[in-house]
Amino acid sequence: MANAKLNDAELADKAIETFRAYGYEGTSLNRLAEATGLEKASLYYRYPGGKDEIVLAAVKRVGQWFGENVLQPLAVTGSPEQRVRIVAKRLREFYGDGSKPCVLDTLSLRGGAPELQAALRVALKDWLSAFAAIAEKSGFAHDQAALRAEKAVIDIEGALVLSRVLEDNKVFLRALARLRKLLTEA
Amino acid sequence: MANAKLNDAELADKAIETFRAYGYEGTSLNRLAEATGLEKASLYYRYPGGKDEIVLAAVKRVGQWFGENVLQPLAVTGSPEQRVRIVAKRLREFYGDGSKPCVLDTLSLRGGAPELQAALRVALKDWLSAFAAIAEKSGFAHDQAALRAEKAVIDIEGALVLSRVLEDNKVFLRALARLRKLLTEA
DNA sequence: GTCTATATTAAGATAGAC
DNA sequence: GTCTATCTTAATATAGAC
């Protein structure tokens, strides 16, 4: 790690950008080498398990980042409305105004290792839990809060798909504009 | 075509099942050969352009099928409510109760040819137009009808992503249960 | 029209120099 | 820790028999 060109976090960040755009099968080690600026052999030195190990590290890292920067603001001070507004802003950045796919979507196609699918499932459940918590704090009953959270994540994921296919970010931005109402208003 | 094991429609149907599950990059000719029961060389004989030509043919075919079997019922006799109920049923079949991904999602990752992306965009626009038309017939103003259609397709696409990641079809079935209200009720 | 066999290119993966 | 070089396997693609 002394002569490292990139630290692990930087490497994971570069890698995840490739994975979220091309998916697991579409991300070759050549593409990863190009994206990170490291040669394939260097990637194998740091991740002997190859692509499987890299994608797991990248997903773990992005999950952590998402938790700290997007979901954590839901648990701090401020009204539920204010918190959701901040989260919507973070989501807009995270998804590049709707131009960057969600890893939960593009990495969940068939072909990925079971450990990858398990990691994605955990990340999604964390997301749903955080949204359900803020909905419950806004006054929804437990079950209704869970349903609102589900609808909110569906709205974001679906809008990302439509924005990608239509090449029109406005679809995603409209979905983000619905988020506060969906999670905090009856 | 005389000694063909499969006709073009059958071949496209087998191929699309592989493409929707694995995506474009994840679908190798070996997988297509296995799925169709034909050898790779036979696939090249019928589609000299290889995978690019096969995926376009498959998308064209599924788009046609979707139009005739899912969207066309929206334009026949019956109340808007009845028509949407039928469409929800067809969608449930088309997506295998939520277990089969949408080609618009899994084939729109980076890596596919521009012609493929264009074909997906046309298919999605057709879908949105058909949903918007039934919403307008239900009494929504033109713009509101278009928004309802967008929300409805987002709901379906997003729910498919969540169902896939969570391995829980109930998420998708809940979305389908919302469809009639979304397209026909104020 | 489909097959077996083969050629060619790219992907995954390792060895050894610096 | 990263590199160049190389190996191995799988992918795309074609040739020619039936």
Short mmCIF file of N, CA and C (backbone and C1' of nucleotides) in Angstrom, two decimals, chain A residues 1 4-5 39 41-42 45-46, chain D residues 1-7 11:
data_model
loop_
_atom_site.label_atom_id
_atom_site.label_comp_id
_atom_site.label_asym_id
_atom_site.label_seq_id
_atom_site.Cartn_x
_atom_site.Cartn_y
_atom_site.Cartn_z
N MET A 1 0.84 -1.21 0.00
CA MET A 1 0.00 0.00 0.00
C MET A 1 0.87 1.26 0.00
N ALA A 4 1.19 2.68 -3.66
CA ALA A 4 -0.08 2.55 -4.36
C ALA A 4 -0.43 3.83 -5.12
N LYS A 5 -0.88 3.64 -6.36
CA LYS A 5 -1.33 4.79 -7.16
C LYS A 5 -2.67 5.31 -6.64
N GLU A 39 -2.87 -1.61 -14.35
CA GLU A 39 -2.84 -2.77 -15.24
C GLU A 39 -3.60 -3.93 -14.59
N ALA A 41 -2.70 -6.94 -14.04
CA ALA A 41 -1.91 -7.66 -13.04
C ALA A 41 -1.92 -6.95 -11.68
N SER A 42 -1.97 -5.63 -11.71
CA SER A 42 -2.02 -4.86 -10.46
C SER A 42 -3.36 -5.07 -9.75
N TYR A 45 -3.17 -8.31 -8.09
CA TYR A 45 -2.34 -8.27 -6.89
C TYR A 45 -3.16 -7.80 -5.69
N ARG A 46 -3.98 -6.79 -5.92
CA ARG A 46 -4.76 -6.21 -4.81
C ARG A 46 -6.05 -6.97 -4.55
P DG D 1 0.87 -2.93 -1.03
"O5'" DG D 1 1.76 -2.40 -2.27
"C5'" DG D 1 1.77 -1.02 -2.50
"C4'" DG D 1 1.95 -0.78 -3.98
"C3'" DG D 1 0.81 -1.29 -4.85
"O3'" DG D 1 0.41 -0.21 -5.69
"C1'" DG D 1 2.88 -2.21 -5.62
P DT D 2 -0.63 -0.34 -6.85
"O5'" DT D 2 0.26 -0.52 -8.16
"C5'" DT D 2 1.20 0.49 -8.51
"C4'" DT D 2 2.03 0.02 -9.70
"C3'" DT D 2 1.18 -0.45 -10.89
"O3'" DT D 2 1.38 0.43 -11.99
"C1'" DT D 2 2.99 -1.94 -10.45
P DC D 3 0.68 0.13 -13.43
"O5'" DC D 3 1.80 -0.69 -14.25
"C5'" DC D 3 3.04 -0.04 -14.55
"C4'" DC D 3 4.05 -1.06 -15.05
"C3'" DC D 3 3.59 -1.85 -16.27
"O3'" DC D 3 4.01 -1.20 -17.46
"C1'" DC D 3 4.62 -3.28 -14.64
P DT D 4 3.43 -1.71 -18.88
"O5'" DT D 4 4.34 -2.96 -19.26
"C5'" DT D 4 5.75 -2.83 -19.38
"C4'" DT D 4 6.36 -4.18 -19.74
"C3'" DT D 4 5.80 -4.80 -21.03
"O3'" DT D 4 6.86 -5.44 -21.75
"C1'" DT D 4 5.39 -6.26 -19.23
P DA D 5 6.58 -6.15 -23.19
"O5'" DA D 5 6.42 -7.69 -22.78
"C5'" DA D 5 7.37 -8.30 -21.91
"C4'" DA D 5 6.97 -9.74 -21.64
"C3'" DA D 5 6.32 -10.44 -22.85
"O3'" DA D 5 6.95 -11.72 -23.03
"C1'" DA D 5 4.91 -10.62 -20.95
P DT D 6 6.46 -12.70 -24.23
"O5'" DT D 6 5.51 -13.72 -23.44
"C5'" DT D 6 5.98 -14.30 -22.23
"C4'" DT D 6 4.87 -15.14 -21.60
"C3'" DT D 6 4.13 -16.05 -22.59
"O3'" DT D 6 4.13 -17.37 -22.10
"C1'" DT D 6 2.60 -14.84 -21.26
P DC D 7 3.79 -18.60 -23.07
"O5'" DC D 7 2.60 -19.30 -22.27
"C5'" DC D 7 2.73 -19.48 -20.85
"C4'" DC D 7 1.35 -19.64 -20.24
"C3'" DC D 7 0.44 -20.58 -21.05
"O3'" DC D 7 -0.03 -21.65 -20.23
"C1'" DC D 7 -0.67 -18.54 -20.49
P DA D 11 -18.11 -18.02 -23.08
"O5'" DA D 11 -18.24 -16.81 -24.10
"C5'" DA D 11 -17.67 -15.52 -23.84
"C4'" DA D 11 -17.25 -14.89 -25.16
"C3'" DA D 11 -18.24 -15.12 -26.29
"O3'" DA D 11 -18.96 -13.95 -26.63
"C1'" DA D 11 -15.98 -15.56 -26.97
#
